[in-house]
mmCIF file of C-alpha atoms in Angstrom:
data_model
loop_
_atom_site.group_PDB
_atom_site.id
_atom_site.type_symbol
_atom_site.label_atom_id
_atom_site.label_comp_id
_atom_site.label_asym_id
_atom_site.label_seq_id
_atom_site.Cartn_x
_atom_site.Cartn_y
_atom_site.Cartn_z
ATOM 1 C CA UNK A 866 58.134 37.406 60.162
ATOM 2 C CA UNK A 867 60.278 37.572 57.006
ATOM 3 C CA UNK A 868 59.910 40.599 54.790
ATOM 4 C CA UNK A 869 59.738 40.104 50.961
ATOM 5 C CA UNK A 870 60.358 42.945 48.524
ATOM 6 C CA UNK A 871 57.250 43.996 46.607
ATOM 7 C CA UNK A 872 58.966 43.038 43.314
ATOM 8 C CA UNK A 873 59.545 39.485 44.522
ATOM 9 C CA UNK A 874 55.911 39.172 45.648
ATOM 10 C CA UNK A 875 54.677 40.332 42.245
ATOM 11 C CA UNK A 876 56.936 37.869 40.458
ATOM 12 C CA UNK A 877 55.670 35.059 42.691
ATOM 13 C CA UNK A 878 52.070 35.987 41.949
ATOM 14 C CA UNK A 879 52.731 36.084 38.206
ATOM 15 C CA UNK A 880 54.357 32.656 38.399
ATOM 16 C CA UNK A 881 51.401 31.193 40.271
ATOM 17 C CA UNK A 882 48.931 32.698 37.775
ATOM 18 C CA UNK A 883 50.931 31.355 34.827
ATOM 19 C CA UNK A 884 51.163 27.921 36.421
ATOM 20 C CA UNK A 885 47.443 27.847 37.093
ATOM 21 C CA UNK A 886 46.564 28.940 33.571
ATOM 22 C CA UNK A 887 48.639 26.154 31.996
ATOM 23 C CA UNK A 888 47.118 23.308 33.999
ATOM 24 C CA UNK A 889 44.122 21.469 32.583
ATOM 25 C CA UNK A 890 40.972 21.368 34.666
ATOM 26 C CA UNK A 891 41.026 18.014 36.561
ATOM 27 C CA UNK A 892 37.680 16.863 35.119
ATOM 28 C CA UNK A 893 39.036 17.422 31.600
ATOM 29 C CA UNK A 894 42.214 15.490 32.351
ATOM 30 C CA UNK A 895 39.990 12.656 33.594
ATOM 31 C CA UNK A 896 37.996 12.816 30.363
ATOM 32 C CA UNK A 897 41.171 12.539 28.288
ATOM 33 C CA UNK A 898 42.306 9.572 30.401
ATOM 34 C CA UNK A 899 38.938 7.878 29.771
ATOM 35 C CA UNK A 900 39.219 8.657 26.060
ATOM 36 C CA UNK A 901 42.625 6.969 25.781
ATOM 37 C CA UNK A 902 41.569 4.049 28.008
ATOM 38 C CA UNK A 903 38.738 3.264 25.569
ATOM 39 C CA UNK A 904 41.279 2.727 22.761
ATOM 40 C CA UNK A 905 42.928 -0.695 22.499
ATOM 41 C CA UNK A 906 46.609 -0.303 23.450
ATOM 42 C CA UNK A 907 47.665 -2.650 20.647
ATOM 43 C CA UNK A 908 46.203 -0.205 18.109
ATOM 44 C CA UNK A 909 48.328 2.736 19.307
ATOM 45 C CA UNK A 910 51.578 2.879 17.268
ATOM 46 C CA UNK A 911 54.669 4.198 19.109
ATOM 47 C CA UNK A 912 54.985 7.126 16.680
ATOM 48 C CA UNK A 913 51.350 8.214 16.973
ATOM 49 C CA UNK A 914 49.793 11.207 18.712
ATOM 50 C CA UNK A 915 47.965 9.057 21.228
ATOM 51 C CA UNK A 916 51.235 7.379 22.248
ATOM 52 C CA UNK A 917 52.459 10.751 23.574
ATOM 53 C CA UNK A 918 49.476 11.118 25.911
ATOM 54 C CA UNK A 919 51.444 10.466 29.101
ATOM 55 C CA UNK A 920 49.473 11.683 32.075
ATOM 56 C CA UNK A 921 52.568 12.226 34.217
ATOM 57 C CA UNK A 922 52.491 15.608 32.440
ATOM 58 C CA UNK A 923 49.625 18.068 32.264
ATOM 59 C CA UNK A 924 47.709 17.947 28.933
ATOM 60 C CA UNK A 925 47.625 21.734 28.658
ATOM 61 C CA UNK A 926 51.135 22.460 29.997
ATOM 62 C CA UNK A 927 53.738 24.005 27.707
ATOM 63 C CA UNK A 928 56.209 23.409 26.224
ATOM 64 C CA UNK A 929 55.081 20.071 24.782
ATOM 65 C CA UNK A 930 58.359 18.390 23.962
ATOM 66 C CA UNK A 931 57.725 14.754 24.896
ATOM 67 C CA UNK A 932 54.147 14.580 26.216
ATOM 68 C CA UNK A 933 50.890 15.476 24.426
ATOM 69 C CA UNK A 934 52.841 16.603 21.375
ATOM 70 C CA UNK A 935 49.706 16.401 19.221
ATOM 71 C CA UNK A 936 46.043 15.496 19.314
ATOM 72 C CA UNK A 937 45.047 18.013 21.997
ATOM 73 C CA UNK A 938 44.802 21.788 21.707
ATOM 74 C CA UNK A 939 44.130 23.960 24.742
ATOM 75 C CA UNK A 940 43.087 27.555 25.284
ATOM 76 C CA UNK A 941 44.504 28.317 28.690
ATOM 77 C CA UNK A 942 43.438 25.464 30.952
ATOM 78 C CA UNK A 943 40.596 24.176 28.748
ATOM 79 C CA UNK A 944 40.719 21.629 25.939
ATOM 80 C CA UNK A 945 39.233 23.132 22.774
ATOM 81 C CA UNK A 946 40.307 20.625 20.108
ATOM 82 C CA UNK A 947 40.691 16.871 20.086
ATOM 83 C CA UNK A 948 42.027 15.941 16.646
ATOM 84 C CA UNK A 949 43.557 12.511 16.199
ATOM 85 C CA UNK A 950 45.882 11.413 13.431
ATOM 86 C CA UNK A 951 44.789 8.574 11.138
ATOM 87 C CA UNK A 952 46.589 5.576 12.642
ATOM 88 C CA UNK A 953 43.913 2.881 12.740
ATOM 89 C CA UNK A 954 43.112 3.464 16.419
ATOM 90 C CA UNK A 955 40.536 0.879 17.482
ATOM 91 C CA UNK A 956 38.139 1.404 20.356
ATOM 92 C CA UNK A 957 34.956 3.121 21.447
ATOM 93 C CA UNK A 958 34.185 6.768 22.053
ATOM 94 C CA UNK A 959 33.733 7.362 25.775
ATOM 95 C CA UNK A 960 30.609 9.240 26.945
ATOM 96 C CA UNK A 961 32.934 11.148 29.286
ATOM 97 C CA UNK A 962 33.945 13.211 26.261
ATOM 98 C CA UNK A 963 31.102 15.500 27.369
ATOM 99 C CA UNK A 964 33.306 16.691 30.259
ATOM 100 C CA UNK A 965 35.413 18.650 27.760
ATOM 101 C CA UNK A 966 32.910 21.461 28.099
ATOM 102 C CA UNK A 967 34.819 23.978 25.956
ATOM 103 C CA UNK A 968 35.496 21.561 23.094
ATOM 104 C CA UNK A 969 35.094 23.164 19.667
ATOM 105 C CA UNK A 970 36.388 20.378 17.381
ATOM 106 C CA UNK A 971 36.238 16.605 17.807
ATOM 107 C CA UNK A 972 37.915 14.824 14.895
ATOM 108 C CA UNK A 973 38.767 11.114 15.078
ATOM 109 C CA UNK A 974 38.248 10.502 11.359
ATOM 110 C CA UNK A 975 39.816 7.662 9.375
ATOM 111 C CA UNK A 976 40.443 5.252 12.217
ATOM 112 C CA UNK A 977 38.618 2.163 13.512
ATOM 113 C CA UNK A 978 36.374 3.429 16.298
ATOM 114 C CA UNK A 979 33.232 1.358 16.717
ATOM 115 C CA UNK A 980 30.094 1.108 18.823
ATOM 116 C CA UNK A 981 27.456 3.813 19.285
ATOM 117 C CA UNK A 982 27.949 7.554 19.071
ATOM 118 C CA UNK A 983 27.492 8.776 22.670
ATOM 119 C CA UNK A 984 24.379 10.901 23.087
ATOM 120 C CA UNK A 985 26.314 12.953 25.658
ATOM 121 C CA UNK A 986 28.176 14.670 22.796
ATOM 122 C CA UNK A 987 25.086 16.805 22.309
ATOM 123 C CA UNK A 988 25.685 18.468 25.674
ATOM 124 C CA UNK A 989 28.902 20.129 24.465
ATOM 125 C CA UNK A 990 27.729 23.747 24.154
ATOM 126 C CA UNK A 991 30.615 25.009 21.972
ATOM 127 C CA UNK A 992 31.075 22.024 19.651
ATOM 128 C CA UNK A 993 31.269 23.298 16.064
ATOM 129 C CA UNK A 994 32.947 20.431 14.204
ATOM 130 C CA UNK A 995 32.087 16.775 14.780
ATOM 131 C CA UNK A 996 34.107 14.633 12.372
ATOM 132 C CA UNK A 997 33.878 10.875 12.849
ATOM 133 C CA UNK A 998 34.129 9.892 9.154
ATOM 134 C CA UNK A 999 35.609 6.580 7.977
ATOM 135 C CA UNK A 1000 35.265 4.541 11.145
ATOM 136 C CA UNK A 1001 32.968 1.694 12.198
ATOM 137 C CA UNK A 1002 30.436 3.521 14.366
ATOM 138 C CA UNK A 1003 27.058 1.774 14.435
ATOM 139 C CA UNK A 1004 23.589 2.178 15.872
ATOM 140 C CA UNK A 1005 21.271 5.139 15.406
ATOM 141 C CA UNK A 1006 22.247 8.769 15.164
ATOM 142 C CA UNK A 1007 21.202 10.021 18.624
ATOM 143 C CA UNK A 1008 18.165 12.358 18.387
ATOM 144 C CA UNK A 1009 19.875 14.433 21.077
ATOM 145 C CA UNK A 1010 22.362 15.579 18.421
ATOM 146 C CA UNK A 1011 19.773 18.216 17.488
ATOM 147 C CA UNK A 1012 20.591 19.938 20.794
ATOM 148 C CA UNK A 1013 24.193 20.649 19.715
ATOM 149 C CA UNK A 1014 23.156 24.109 18.549
ATOM 150 C CA UNK A 1015 26.695 25.329 17.769
ATOM 151 C CA UNK A 1016 27.452 22.578 15.225
ATOM 152 C CA UNK A 1017 28.770 23.902 11.924
ATOM 153 C CA UNK A 1018 30.060 20.626 10.416
ATOM 154 C CA UNK A 1019 28.642 17.147 11.026
ATOM 155 C CA UNK A 1020 30.627 14.545 9.077
ATOM 156 C CA UNK A 1021 29.865 10.914 9.884
ATOM 157 C CA UNK A 1022 30.394 9.514 6.378
ATOM 158 C CA UNK A 1023 31.489 5.896 5.819
ATOM 159 C CA UNK A 1024 30.369 4.273 9.050
ATOM 160 C CA UNK A 1025 27.547 1.807 9.775
ATOM 161 C CA UNK A 1026 25.009 4.201 11.266
ATOM 162 C CA UNK A 1027 21.484 2.841 10.850
ATOM 163 C CA UNK A 1028 17.852 3.722 11.417
ATOM 164 C CA UNK A 1029 15.977 6.893 10.496
ATOM 165 C CA UNK A 1030 17.407 10.381 10.530
ATOM 166 C CA UNK A 1031 16.141 12.494 13.444
ATOM 167 C CA UNK A 1032 14.742 15.986 12.935
ATOM 168 C CA UNK A 1033 17.849 18.103 12.416
ATOM 169 C CA UNK A 1034 16.117 21.423 11.781
ATOM 170 C CA UNK A 1035 17.090 22.836 15.237
ATOM 171 C CA UNK A 1036 20.745 22.841 14.090
ATOM 172 C CA UNK A 1037 20.549 26.375 12.746
ATOM 173 C CA UNK A 1038 24.343 26.853 12.623
ATOM 174 C CA UNK A 1039 24.970 23.673 10.590
ATOM 175 C CA UNK A 1040 26.309 24.347 7.084
ATOM 176 C CA UNK A 1041 27.754 20.942 6.138
ATOM 177 C CA UNK A 1042 26.051 17.585 6.711
ATOM 178 C CA UNK A 1043 27.714 14.418 5.382
ATOM 179 C CA UNK A 1044 26.235 11.054 6.335
ATOM 180 C CA UNK A 1045 27.090 9.299 3.072
ATOM 181 C CA UNK A 1046 27.860 5.571 2.940
ATOM 182 C CA UNK A 1047 25.935 4.476 6.014
ATOM 183 C CA UNK A 1048 22.805 2.366 6.528
ATOM 184 C CA UNK A 1049 20.214 5.078 7.100
ATOM 185 C CA UNK A 1050 16.584 4.286 6.325
ATOM 186 C CA UNK A 1051 13.227 6.053 6.211
ATOM 187 C CA UNK A 1052 12.186 9.450 4.929
ATOM 188 C CA UNK A 1053 14.151 12.674 4.762
ATOM 189 C CA UNK A 1054 13.294 14.751 7.847
ATOM 190 C CA UNK A 1055 13.229 18.530 8.093
ATOM 191 C CA UNK A 1056 16.731 19.731 7.347
ATOM 192 C CA UNK A 1057 18.817 22.463 9.007
ATOM 193 C CA UNK A 1058 17.838 25.796 7.428
ATOM 194 C CA UNK A 1059 21.361 27.118 6.761
ATOM 195 C CA UNK A 1060 22.900 24.095 5.061
ATOM 196 C CA UNK A 1061 25.363 24.676 2.219
ATOM 197 C CA UNK A 1062 26.066 20.996 1.560
ATOM 198 C CA UNK A 1063 23.764 17.985 2.001
ATOM 199 C CA UNK A 1064 25.494 14.641 1.392
ATOM 200 C CA UNK A 1065 23.534 11.453 2.087
ATOM 201 C CA UNK A 1066 24.815 9.292 -0.747
ATOM 202 C CA UNK A 1067 24.640 5.497 -0.597
ATOM 203 C CA UNK A 1068 22.134 4.843 2.180
ATOM 204 C CA UNK A 1069 18.659 3.276 2.047
ATOM 205 C CA UNK A 1070 16.545 6.421 2.319
ATOM 206 C CA UNK A 1071 13.091 6.077 0.798
ATOM 207 C CA UNK A 1072 9.999 8.087 -0.089
ATOM 208 C CA UNK A 1073 9.780 11.202 -2.213
ATOM 209 C CA UNK A 1074 11.328 14.646 -1.887
ATOM 210 C CA UNK A 1075 9.008 16.940 0.055
ATOM 211 C CA UNK A 1076 8.997 20.688 0.402
ATOM 212 C CA UNK A 1077 8.792 20.303 4.184
ATOM 213 C CA UNK A 1078 12.306 18.797 4.211
ATOM 214 C CA UNK A 1079 13.825 21.627 2.184
ATOM 215 C CA UNK A 1080 11.872 24.642 3.417
ATOM 216 C CA UNK A 1081 13.962 27.752 4.071
ATOM 217 C CA UNK A 1082 17.130 26.206 2.570
ATOM 218 C CA UNK A 1083 18.122 29.376 0.756
ATOM 219 C CA UNK A 1084 21.872 28.726 1.151
ATOM 220 C CA UNK A 1085 21.921 25.113 -0.071
ATOM 221 C CA UNK A 1086 24.507 24.650 -2.855
ATOM 222 C CA UNK A 1087 24.978 20.871 -3.077
ATOM 223 C CA UNK A 1088 22.412 18.045 -2.920
ATOM 224 C CA UNK A 1089 24.045 14.599 -2.944
ATOM 225 C CA UNK A 1090 21.377 11.902 -2.573
ATOM 226 C CA UNK A 1091 22.585 9.316 -5.083
ATOM 227 C CA UNK A 1092 22.361 5.572 -4.423
ATOM 228 C CA UNK A 1093 19.304 5.497 -2.185
ATOM 229 C CA UNK A 1094 15.756 4.182 -2.664
ATOM 230 C CA UNK A 1095 13.994 7.484 -3.291
ATOM 231 C CA UNK A 1096 10.862 7.350 -5.439
ATOM 232 C CA UNK A 1097 8.073 9.510 -6.842
ATOM 233 C CA UNK A 1098 8.568 12.806 -8.645
ATOM 234 C CA UNK A 1099 11.408 15.297 -8.667
ATOM 235 C CA UNK A 1100 9.407 18.464 -7.983
ATOM 236 C CA UNK A 1101 9.937 21.728 -9.910
ATOM 237 C CA UNK A 1102 10.668 23.806 -6.791
ATOM 238 C CA UNK A 1103 13.849 21.781 -6.172
ATOM 239 C CA UNK A 1104 15.546 23.404 -9.171
ATOM 240 C CA UNK A 1105 14.575 26.858 -7.931
ATOM 241 C CA UNK A 1106 16.426 26.759 -4.604
ATOM 242 C CA UNK A 1107 18.258 30.088 -4.945
ATOM 243 C CA UNK A 1108 21.853 29.002 -4.199
ATOM 244 C CA UNK A 1109 21.730 25.514 -5.703
ATOM 245 C CA UNK A 1110 24.712 24.521 -7.882
ATOM 246 C CA UNK A 1111 24.746 20.709 -7.957
ATOM 247 C CA UNK A 1112 22.043 18.030 -7.805
ATOM 248 C CA UNK A 1113 22.946 14.335 -7.730
ATOM 249 C CA UNK A 1114 19.998 11.950 -7.461
ATOM 250 C CA UNK A 1115 21.490 9.140 -9.550
ATOM 251 C CA UNK A 1116 20.710 5.481 -8.812
ATOM 252 C CA UNK A 1117 17.351 5.836 -7.104
ATOM 253 C CA UNK A 1118 13.852 4.731 -8.112
ATOM 254 C CA UNK A 1119 12.449 8.111 -9.166
ATOM 255 C CA UNK A 1120 9.791 7.803 -11.887
ATOM 256 C CA UNK A 1121 8.998 11.328 -13.072
ATOM 257 C CA UNK A 1122 10.542 14.748 -13.418
ATOM 258 C CA UNK A 1123 9.113 18.257 -13.498
ATOM 259 C CA UNK A 1124 11.510 21.113 -14.244
ATOM 260 C CA UNK A 1125 10.552 24.735 -13.659
ATOM 261 C CA UNK A 1126 11.803 27.589 -15.814
ATOM 262 C CA UNK A 1127 14.832 29.028 -14.000
ATOM 263 C CA UNK A 1128 15.130 32.202 -12.025
ATOM 264 C CA UNK A 1129 17.249 34.839 -13.753
ATOM 265 C CA UNK A 1130 20.066 34.373 -11.237
ATOM 266 C CA UNK A 1131 20.130 30.556 -11.209
ATOM 267 C CA UNK A 1132 23.545 29.104 -10.294
ATOM 268 C CA UNK A 1133 22.743 25.488 -11.196
ATOM 269 C CA UNK A 1134 25.855 23.966 -12.831
ATOM 270 C CA UNK A 1135 25.441 20.167 -12.735
ATOM 271 C CA UNK A 1136 22.486 17.760 -12.645
ATOM 272 C CA UNK A 1137 22.794 13.960 -12.474
ATOM 273 C CA UNK A 1138 19.552 11.986 -12.587
ATOM 274 C CA UNK A 1139 20.976 8.889 -14.261
ATOM 275 C CA UNK A 1140 19.969 5.313 -13.432
ATOM 276 C CA UNK A 1141 16.453 6.028 -12.236
ATOM 277 C CA UNK A 1142 13.088 5.024 -13.718
ATOM 278 C CA UNK A 1143 12.229 8.376 -15.281
ATOM 279 C CA UNK A 1144 9.511 8.280 -17.927
ATOM 280 C CA UNK A 1145 8.211 10.939 -20.287
ATOM 281 C CA UNK A 1146 10.156 13.298 -22.529
ATOM 282 C CA UNK A 1147 13.282 15.375 -22.024
ATOM 283 C CA UNK A 1148 12.416 18.687 -20.317
ATOM 284 C CA UNK A 1149 13.151 21.642 -22.608
ATOM 285 C CA UNK A 1150 13.548 23.840 -19.520
ATOM 286 C CA UNK A 1151 17.030 22.478 -18.799
ATOM 287 C CA UNK A 1152 18.284 24.444 -21.806
ATOM 288 C CA UNK A 1153 17.160 27.675 -20.140
ATOM 289 C CA UNK A 1154 19.491 27.292 -17.130
ATOM 290 C CA UNK A 1155 22.257 29.699 -18.134
ATOM 291 C CA UNK A 1156 24.973 28.195 -15.904
ATOM 292 C CA UNK A 1157 24.172 24.508 -16.533
ATOM 293 C CA UNK A 1158 27.296 22.776 -17.875
ATOM 294 C CA UNK A 1159 26.687 19.105 -17.088
ATOM 295 C CA UNK A 1160 23.439 17.141 -17.537
ATOM 296 C CA UNK A 1161 23.127 13.378 -17.125
ATOM 297 C CA UNK A 1162 19.858 11.541 -17.676
ATOM 298 C CA UNK A 1163 21.421 8.223 -18.722
ATOM 299 C CA UNK A 1164 19.672 4.897 -18.236
ATOM 300 C CA UNK A 1165 16.102 5.887 -17.662
ATOM 301 C CA UNK A 1166 12.960 5.283 -19.747
ATOM 302 C CA UNK A 1167 12.772 8.624 -21.525
ATOM 303 C CA UNK A 1168 11.230 8.855 -24.992
ATOM 304 C CA UNK A 1169 10.738 11.326 -27.802
ATOM 305 C CA UNK A 1170 13.255 13.582 -29.541
ATOM 306 C CA UNK A 1171 16.132 15.529 -28.026
ATOM 307 C CA UNK A 1172 14.884 19.146 -27.772
ATOM 308 C CA UNK A 1173 16.616 21.413 -30.282
ATOM 309 C CA UNK A 1174 17.103 23.900 -27.429
ATOM 310 C CA UNK A 1175 19.864 21.648 -26.038
ATOM 311 C CA UNK A 1176 22.044 22.688 -28.977
ATOM 312 C CA UNK A 1177 21.083 26.354 -28.994
ATOM 313 C CA UNK A 1178 23.900 28.744 -29.839
ATOM 314 C CA UNK A 1179 25.398 30.178 -26.664
ATOM 315 C CA UNK A 1180 24.275 27.202 -24.553
ATOM 316 C CA UNK A 1181 26.506 26.542 -21.543
ATOM 317 C CA UNK A 1182 26.116 22.731 -21.812
ATOM 318 C CA UNK A 1183 29.495 21.002 -22.104
ATOM 319 C CA UNK A 1184 28.680 17.480 -20.860
ATOM 320 C CA UNK A 1185 25.498 15.729 -22.009
ATOM 321 C CA UNK A 1186 24.764 12.103 -21.140
ATOM 322 C CA UNK A 1187 21.466 10.792 -22.521
ATOM 323 C CA UNK A 1188 22.488 7.208 -23.326
ATOM 324 C CA UNK A 1189 20.410 4.205 -22.298
ATOM 325 C CA UNK A 1190 16.949 5.654 -22.985
ATOM 326 C CA UNK A 1191 14.443 5.342 -25.845
ATOM 327 C CA UNK A 1192 14.994 8.732 -27.471
ATOM 328 C CA UNK A 1193 14.080 8.862 -31.150
ATOM 329 C CA UNK A 1194 14.288 11.161 -34.155
ATOM 330 C CA UNK A 1195 17.470 12.865 -35.313
ATOM 331 C CA UNK A 1196 19.662 14.561 -32.711
ATOM 332 C CA UNK A 1197 20.011 18.346 -33.126
ATOM 333 C CA UNK A 1198 22.910 19.072 -35.475
ATOM 334 C CA UNK A 1199 24.078 21.909 -33.244
ATOM 335 C CA UNK A 1200 25.384 19.288 -30.777
ATOM 336 C CA UNK A 1201 27.994 18.237 -33.352
ATOM 337 C CA UNK A 1202 29.197 21.671 -34.398
ATOM 338 C CA UNK A 1203 31.408 24.108 -32.529
ATOM 339 C CA UNK A 1204 34.530 21.933 -32.498
ATOM 340 C CA UNK A 1205 33.119 19.210 -30.249
ATOM 341 C CA UNK A 1206 32.462 21.496 -27.329
ATOM 342 C CA UNK A 1207 29.788 19.072 -26.052
ATOM 343 C CA UNK A 1208 31.081 15.718 -24.764
ATOM 344 C CA UNK A 1209 29.107 12.784 -23.415
ATOM 345 C CA UNK A 1210 26.971 10.063 -25.008
ATOM 346 C CA UNK A 1211 23.741 9.708 -26.993
ATOM 347 C CA UNK A 1212 24.183 5.967 -27.567
ATOM 348 C CA UNK A 1213 21.865 3.070 -26.712
ATOM 349 C CA UNK A 1214 18.757 4.971 -27.834
ATOM 350 C CA UNK A 1215 16.499 4.849 -30.889
ATOM 351 C CA UNK A 1216 18.056 7.822 -32.672
ATOM 352 C CA UNK A 1217 18.525 8.162 -36.421
ATOM 353 C CA UNK A 1218 21.469 9.865 -38.133
ATOM 354 C CA UNK A 1219 23.726 10.037 -35.096
ATOM 355 C CA UNK A 1220 27.087 10.726 -36.801
ATOM 356 C CA UNK A 1221 29.571 7.992 -35.929
ATOM 357 C CA UNK A 1222 32.459 10.461 -36.223
ATOM 358 C CA UNK A 1223 31.190 12.259 -33.122
ATOM 359 C CA UNK A 1224 32.187 11.184 -29.622
ATOM 360 C CA UNK A 1225 28.525 11.535 -28.681
ATOM 361 C CA UNK A 1226 27.615 8.676 -31.057
ATOM 362 C CA UNK A 1227 30.441 6.196 -30.410
ATOM 363 C CA UNK A 1228 28.064 3.887 -28.563
ATOM 364 C CA UNK A 1229 25.632 2.173 -30.981
ATOM 365 C CA UNK A 1230 21.853 2.577 -30.930
ATOM 366 C CA UNK A 1231 19.325 -0.015 -29.748
ATOM 367 C CA UNK A 1232 18.198 -2.703 -32.195
ATOM 368 C CA UNK A 1233 15.202 -1.636 -34.297
ATOM 369 C CA UNK A 1234 13.058 -4.426 -32.834
ATOM 370 C CA UNK A 1235 13.469 -3.077 -29.290
ATOM 371 C CA UNK A 1236 12.636 0.463 -30.449
ATOM 372 C CA UNK A 1237 9.516 -0.779 -32.246
ATOM 373 C CA UNK A 1238 8.324 -2.480 -29.071
ATOM 374 C CA UNK A 1239 9.077 0.615 -26.985
ATOM 375 C CA UNK A 1240 6.862 2.729 -29.206
ATOM 376 C CA UNK A 1241 3.980 0.274 -29.345
ATOM 377 C CA UNK A 1242 4.861 -1.527 -32.538
ATOM 378 C CA UNK A 1243 5.468 -5.202 -33.007
ATOM 379 C CA UNK A 1244 8.732 -6.493 -34.376
ATOM 380 C CA UNK A 1245 8.494 -8.141 -37.751
ATOM 381 C CA UNK A 1246 8.565 -11.936 -37.465
ATOM 382 C CA UNK A 1247 11.643 -13.586 -38.800
ATOM 383 C CA UNK A 1248 11.008 -15.241 -42.145
ATOM 384 C CA UNK A 1249 11.251 -18.994 -42.097
ATOM 385 C CA UNK A 1250 13.694 -20.516 -44.534
ATOM 386 C CA UNK A 1251 12.268 -23.051 -46.988
ATOM 387 C CA UNK A 1252 13.506 -26.546 -46.438
#
């Protein structure tokens, strides 16, 4: 029996350990094969990441000189990131992706994947970032997604996802949710409690904003719900969410607005409620929000004068868009002093003495006949010329 020096045995053991640690788990290699097989070969350019996925080499082996040069990141023998380049890859997302059990990031954004989002994704226990934005995924968002408890970012914007949103409140680690530019319908469900950013712009969501949807959202900074079919009242508690900085509810069907006096530490910077069906008068309370720099209430059905508080000395307002309403009276002169520090528009209203030299008054006011009708008067009949 041959005798090997102890040093040689140790070196052999180290080599075997190193070789084992650099080889992907067979089930994960199979999952990567299935992933590539679900992409149309004609959509894989020769210079792309996916073109280097040659399975004659191990996906996790180093150095990566010719094979798997990008797209896959491993920690030891486990795949932890699958991040494709934007090359217009066309295909479906295989359910076998769930075999990548240590996957932290799945990013196939800005390609041409289509078909349903596999419900098996929810079984990935370590998945933190799911980025499928700008593709052609369709069908419903699987309710099972609420079981992906480690998710931090869920970005499915600009696809064709339809149907109602499932209850996402179990996703307690989720801080960023972007499902903008899809075909979602129905009411807003309960939302994840630790969201920083909520983006659901340009869908077909309906109903009113309820406290049940937003309960416990103490970290929410951005609400982006423009271009939906929301209705009813904007409730006062919405403006009091403690971390809120931006609200965009433009282009909905909201009919009324109730604004609470702010908390002393309010961080609200921008509010856009333009192109709704808001009635009533301008809320004076907006002037009390110390950080508010941009306010847009354009193209609603608001009446009455512009509150003098909007021009109060020391106000933080820098952008004010009130055009396309039925506001009357004379605008506060403070809006036109201070070297034009307030930009925006007061046009297409029923205002008097809006100085044409100001940018705010470049757009003309409504005809007097329309303003008379808006305030319950009747326009004077045109006098008939004598023949």
